[in-house]
Amino acid sequence: IAVSHHFLSQYQDLRCSDDIKQSVEVTMGTFQDLVAEKCGEYFERFRRQTFVTPKSYLSFINSYKIIYSEKIAHVGTLAERMKTGLCKLMEAEQSVSQLSEELVVKEQELAVASQKADEVLKEVTAKAQAAEKVKQQVQKVKDKAQLIVDEIEADKSVAESKLEAAKPAMEAAEAALQDSITEEVVELLSPYLDMDDYNMESAKRTCGNVAGLCSWTEAMVDFFSINKEVLPLKANLALQEARLVVAQAELAKAQEQLDAKQRELDAVQALYDAAMKEKQDLEDDAQACRRKMANATALIDGLGGEKVRWTDSSAGFQTQIKHLVGDVLLSTGFLSYAGPFNQEYRSLLLELWKKEMEEKRIPFSPDLNVIGLLVDNATVSEWNLQGLPSDDLSIQNGIVVTKASRYPLLIDPQGQGKAWIRNREGDKQLQVRIDK
């Protein structure tokens, strides 16, 4: 007991109370004593000598610590995975409930946003129609003004061409006449202008000092005839320019109205765009919420049948962790001591150990299968393929051979053990020595 206490006192992996730990330390010593007692009885019955030594006991304690650490880690991992799965499933259930509530709120908000967007759309439509009417009015004013501009341009072109033709005469007489020459003056001058000798050359010969008057009077008549046509054009041009000023004023006023309507339309359009964005954002949120609900519901539906099994398994893992203290004690006792005994004494030892553990209140699985705890089915199947028989005694022997800390002694009259070891270790360069 002191030896087991020495080696287990610093062992931190053991998941049990201090009282059970003390019981384990005591029971380990009892196991050693029981096996020593049965060694003598076994020799008396079967004349087969076997011993237990301090090294056997140390091997037992060490194997217990190793196997317990392996099993608690393995079962703990499985339990954690199962716990994680259950947590995810519960989170999904809570998520569906929460998402359902969120979706109700989002759909209400979406309905309000849709109504708001519809109302703003009506206002936008009304403003757009009003702006279109103003636009049409402005277009009519613009078209009218453009006609006036076109007419003025045509009249202006004709006037400018005629003014260009009269430009020399106008320049000659413009300084003195200033548009004051009359038709009566032109009629009085006409007889003189029709004379053959009324020209600059004759005037120079007759009276050179005033010969310039001759060309001046000719220029006056030419200017009058041209200016007579130009003056109405000028008057019409002034009238059209006045009409253009009025038309441009009307156009500017209409354009101002159109700009005001457009500003109103832009403001309402901005409100509509904001309302539509809010509606779309709410729709996107609602759709994302629906997708999450669908995924969570699919997970719940798919794993609904597993929830009960997972819950039971999770509870089973906790029970298994609780029982590992005694299960590993029985299994490592079997692994350390049962090898030299036959099936009858192996079973006897297990029953004695179980009785001792029950008295010490050490938890263990009532239906414990030592083989199942120490080796998995895949390994057993591989052993069978290598030639090891499939009965429990042979499998137990295989466990002792592969997991015991000491070298095993095989009593193998039929040669099955030898064949199995050679097949199992053949690819590991097994060397066989024959002593004679």
GROMACS .gro file of C-alpha atoms in nm, residues 281-428:
model
  148
  281ASP     CA    1  -3.160   4.666  -4.687
  282LEU     CA    2  -3.451   4.535  -4.483
  283GLU     CA    3  -3.533   4.285  -4.756
  284ASP     CA    4  -3.170   4.166  -4.762
  285ASP     CA    5  -3.169   4.133  -4.382
  286ALA     CA    6  -3.497   3.942  -4.389
  287GLN     CA    7  -3.368   3.713  -4.664
  288ALA     CA    8  -3.045   3.647  -4.471
  289CYS     CA    9  -3.256   3.573  -4.164
  290ARG     CA   10  -3.467   3.329  -4.366
  291ARG     CA   11  -3.154   3.154  -4.496
  292LYS     CA   12  -3.016   3.119  -4.143
  293MET     CA   13  -3.349   2.982  -4.026
  294ALA     CA   14  -3.358   2.736  -4.316
  295ASN     CA   15  -3.002   2.616  -4.242
  296ALA     CA   16  -3.068   2.584  -3.870
  297THR     CA   17  -3.400   2.408  -3.931
  298ALA     CA   18  -3.232   2.169  -4.176
  299LEU     CA   19  -2.966   2.093  -3.915
  300ILE     CA   20  -3.228   2.032  -3.649
  301ASP     CA   21  -3.439   1.814  -3.881
  302GLY     CA   22  -3.135   1.617  -3.994
  303LEU     CA   23  -3.004   1.562  -3.645
  304GLY     CA   24  -3.334   1.551  -3.459
  305GLY     CA   25  -3.314   1.175  -3.421
  306GLU     CA   26  -2.953   1.198  -3.308
  307LYS     CA   27  -3.023   1.437  -3.023
  308VAL     CA   28  -3.161   1.166  -2.795
  309ARG     CA   29  -2.877   0.930  -2.882
  310TRP     CA   30  -2.617   1.202  -2.836
  311THR     CA   31  -2.766   1.300  -2.503
  312ASP     CA   32  -2.759   0.938  -2.388
  313SER     CA   33  -2.406   0.897  -2.520
  314SER     CA   34  -2.291   1.213  -2.344
  315ALA     CA   35  -2.431   1.085  -2.017
  316GLY     CA   36  -2.275   0.748  -2.092
  317PHE     CA   37  -1.934   0.905  -2.139
  318GLN     CA   38  -1.959   1.072  -1.801
  319THR     CA   39  -2.048   0.737  -1.646
  320GLN     CA   40  -1.763   0.575  -1.836
  321ILE     CA   41  -1.519   0.836  -1.704
  322LYS     CA   42  -1.644   0.767  -1.352
  323HIS     CA   43  -1.602   0.390  -1.397
  324LEU     CA   44  -1.257   0.414  -1.558
  325VAL     CA   45  -1.092   0.414  -1.213
  326GLY     CA   46  -1.207   0.059  -1.147
  327ASP     CA   47  -1.223  -0.064  -1.510
  328VAL     CA   48  -0.857   0.017  -1.566
  329LEU     CA   49  -0.766  -0.134  -1.228
  330LEU     CA   50  -0.926  -0.465  -1.326
  331SER     CA   51  -0.780  -0.455  -1.678
  332THR     CA   52  -0.425  -0.374  -1.575
  333GLY     CA   53  -0.447  -0.634  -1.296
  334PHE     CA   54  -0.544  -0.887  -1.559
  335LEU     CA   55  -0.267  -0.766  -1.792
  336SER     CA   56  -0.001  -0.779  -1.520
  337TYR     CA   57  -0.095  -1.103  -1.341
  338ALA     CA   58  -0.329  -1.327  -1.544
  339GLY     CA   59  -0.090  -1.435  -1.820
  340PRO     CA   60   0.050  -1.750  -1.656
  341PHE     CA   61  -0.294  -1.880  -1.549
  342ASN     CA   62  -0.549  -2.077  -1.745
  343GLN     CA   63  -0.899  -1.954  -1.829
  344GLU     CA   64  -1.049  -2.086  -1.505
  345TYR     CA   65  -0.806  -1.901  -1.281
  346ARG     CA   66  -0.818  -1.587  -1.493
  347SER     CA   67  -1.195  -1.571  -1.441
  348LEU     CA   68  -1.151  -1.652  -1.071
  349LEU     CA   69  -0.904  -1.370  -1.022
  350LEU     CA   70  -1.137  -1.125  -1.194
  351GLU     CA   71  -1.426  -1.227  -0.969
  352LEU     CA   72  -1.212  -1.194  -0.656
  353TRP     CA   73  -1.088  -0.852  -0.767
  354LYS     CA   74  -1.442  -0.732  -0.843
  355LYS     CA   75  -1.558  -0.844  -0.499
  356GLU     CA   76  -1.270  -0.659  -0.336
  357MET     CA   77  -1.348  -0.341  -0.536
  358GLU     CA   78  -1.715  -0.358  -0.440
  359GLU     CA   79  -1.615  -0.376  -0.073
  360LYS     CA   80  -1.386  -0.075  -0.117
  361ARG     CA   81  -1.661   0.115  -0.311
  362ILE     CA   82  -1.441   0.160  -0.615
  363PRO     CA   83  -1.669   0.229  -0.920
  364PHE     CA   84  -1.639  -0.001  -1.221
  365SER     CA   85  -1.859  -0.119  -1.508
  366PRO     CA   86  -2.069  -0.424  -1.404
  367ASP     CA   87  -2.049  -0.567  -1.755
  368LEU     CA   88  -1.683  -0.485  -1.806
  369ASN     CA   89  -1.515  -0.670  -2.093
  370VAL     CA   90  -1.140  -0.666  -2.038
  371ILE     CA   91  -1.074  -0.748  -2.401
  372GLY     CA   92  -1.289  -0.458  -2.520
  373LEU     CA   93  -1.113  -0.214  -2.290
  374LEU     CA   94  -0.758  -0.316  -2.378
  375VAL     CA   95  -0.787  -0.371  -2.754
  376ASP     CA   96  -1.017  -0.252  -3.033
  377ASN     CA   97  -1.202  -0.473  -3.281
  378ALA     CA   98  -0.987  -0.368  -3.577
  379THR     CA   99  -0.672  -0.491  -3.401
  380VAL     CA  100  -0.840  -0.820  -3.308
  381SER     CA  101  -0.947  -0.872  -3.670
  382GLU     CA  102  -0.591  -0.809  -3.783
  383TRP     CA  103  -0.463  -1.064  -3.532
  384ASN     CA  104  -0.713  -1.319  -3.663
  385LEU     CA  105  -0.588  -1.259  -4.017
  386GLN     CA  106  -0.233  -1.319  -3.891
  387GLY     CA  107  -0.332  -1.659  -3.754
  388LEU     CA  108  -0.438  -1.596  -3.394
  389PRO     CA  109  -0.753  -1.797  -3.301
  390SER     CA  110  -1.063  -1.589  -3.227
  391ASP     CA  111  -1.159  -1.742  -2.888
  392ASP     CA  112  -1.140  -1.523  -2.575
  393LEU     CA  113  -0.842  -1.707  -2.426
  394SER     CA  114  -0.635  -1.656  -2.742
  395ILE     CA  115  -0.732  -1.289  -2.763
  396GLN     CA  116  -0.641  -1.246  -2.396
  397ASN     CA  117  -0.306  -1.404  -2.468
  398GLY     CA  118  -0.258  -1.169  -2.758
  399ILE     CA  119  -0.325  -0.874  -2.529
  400VAL     CA  120  -0.072  -1.000  -2.275
  401VAL     CA  121   0.187  -1.048  -2.548
  402THR     CA  122   0.142  -0.702  -2.700
  403LYS     CA  123   0.066  -0.484  -2.396
  404ALA     CA  124   0.234  -0.637  -2.092
  405SER     CA  125   0.549  -0.458  -1.979
  406ARG     CA  126   0.738  -0.785  -1.927
  407TYR     CA  127   0.833  -1.045  -2.184
  408PRO     CA  128   0.564  -1.314  -2.199
  409LEU     CA  129   0.616  -1.689  -2.180
  410LEU     CA  130   0.395  -1.875  -2.427
  411ILE     CA  131   0.291  -2.234  -2.360
  412ASP     CA  132   0.208  -2.326  -2.717
  413PRO     CA  133   0.176  -2.703  -2.777
  414GLN     CA  134  -0.016  -2.658  -3.104
  415GLY     CA  135   0.218  -2.393  -3.248
  416GLN     CA  136  -0.058  -2.138  -3.306
  417GLY     CA  137   0.114  -1.871  -3.100
  418LYS     CA  138   0.443  -1.919  -3.282
  419ALA     CA  139   0.274  -1.892  -3.623
  420TRP     CA  140   0.089  -1.579  -3.518
  421ILE     CA  141   0.403  -1.405  -3.389
  422ARG     CA  142   0.597  -1.491  -3.704
  423ASN     CA  143   0.318  -1.353  -3.926
  424ARG     CA  144   0.276  -1.047  -3.709
  425GLU     CA  145   0.645  -0.959  -3.687
  426GLY     CA  146   0.753  -1.083  -4.029
  427ASP     CA  147   0.779  -0.737  -4.187
  428LYS     CA  148   0.979  -0.612  -3.887
   0.00000   0.00000   0.00000
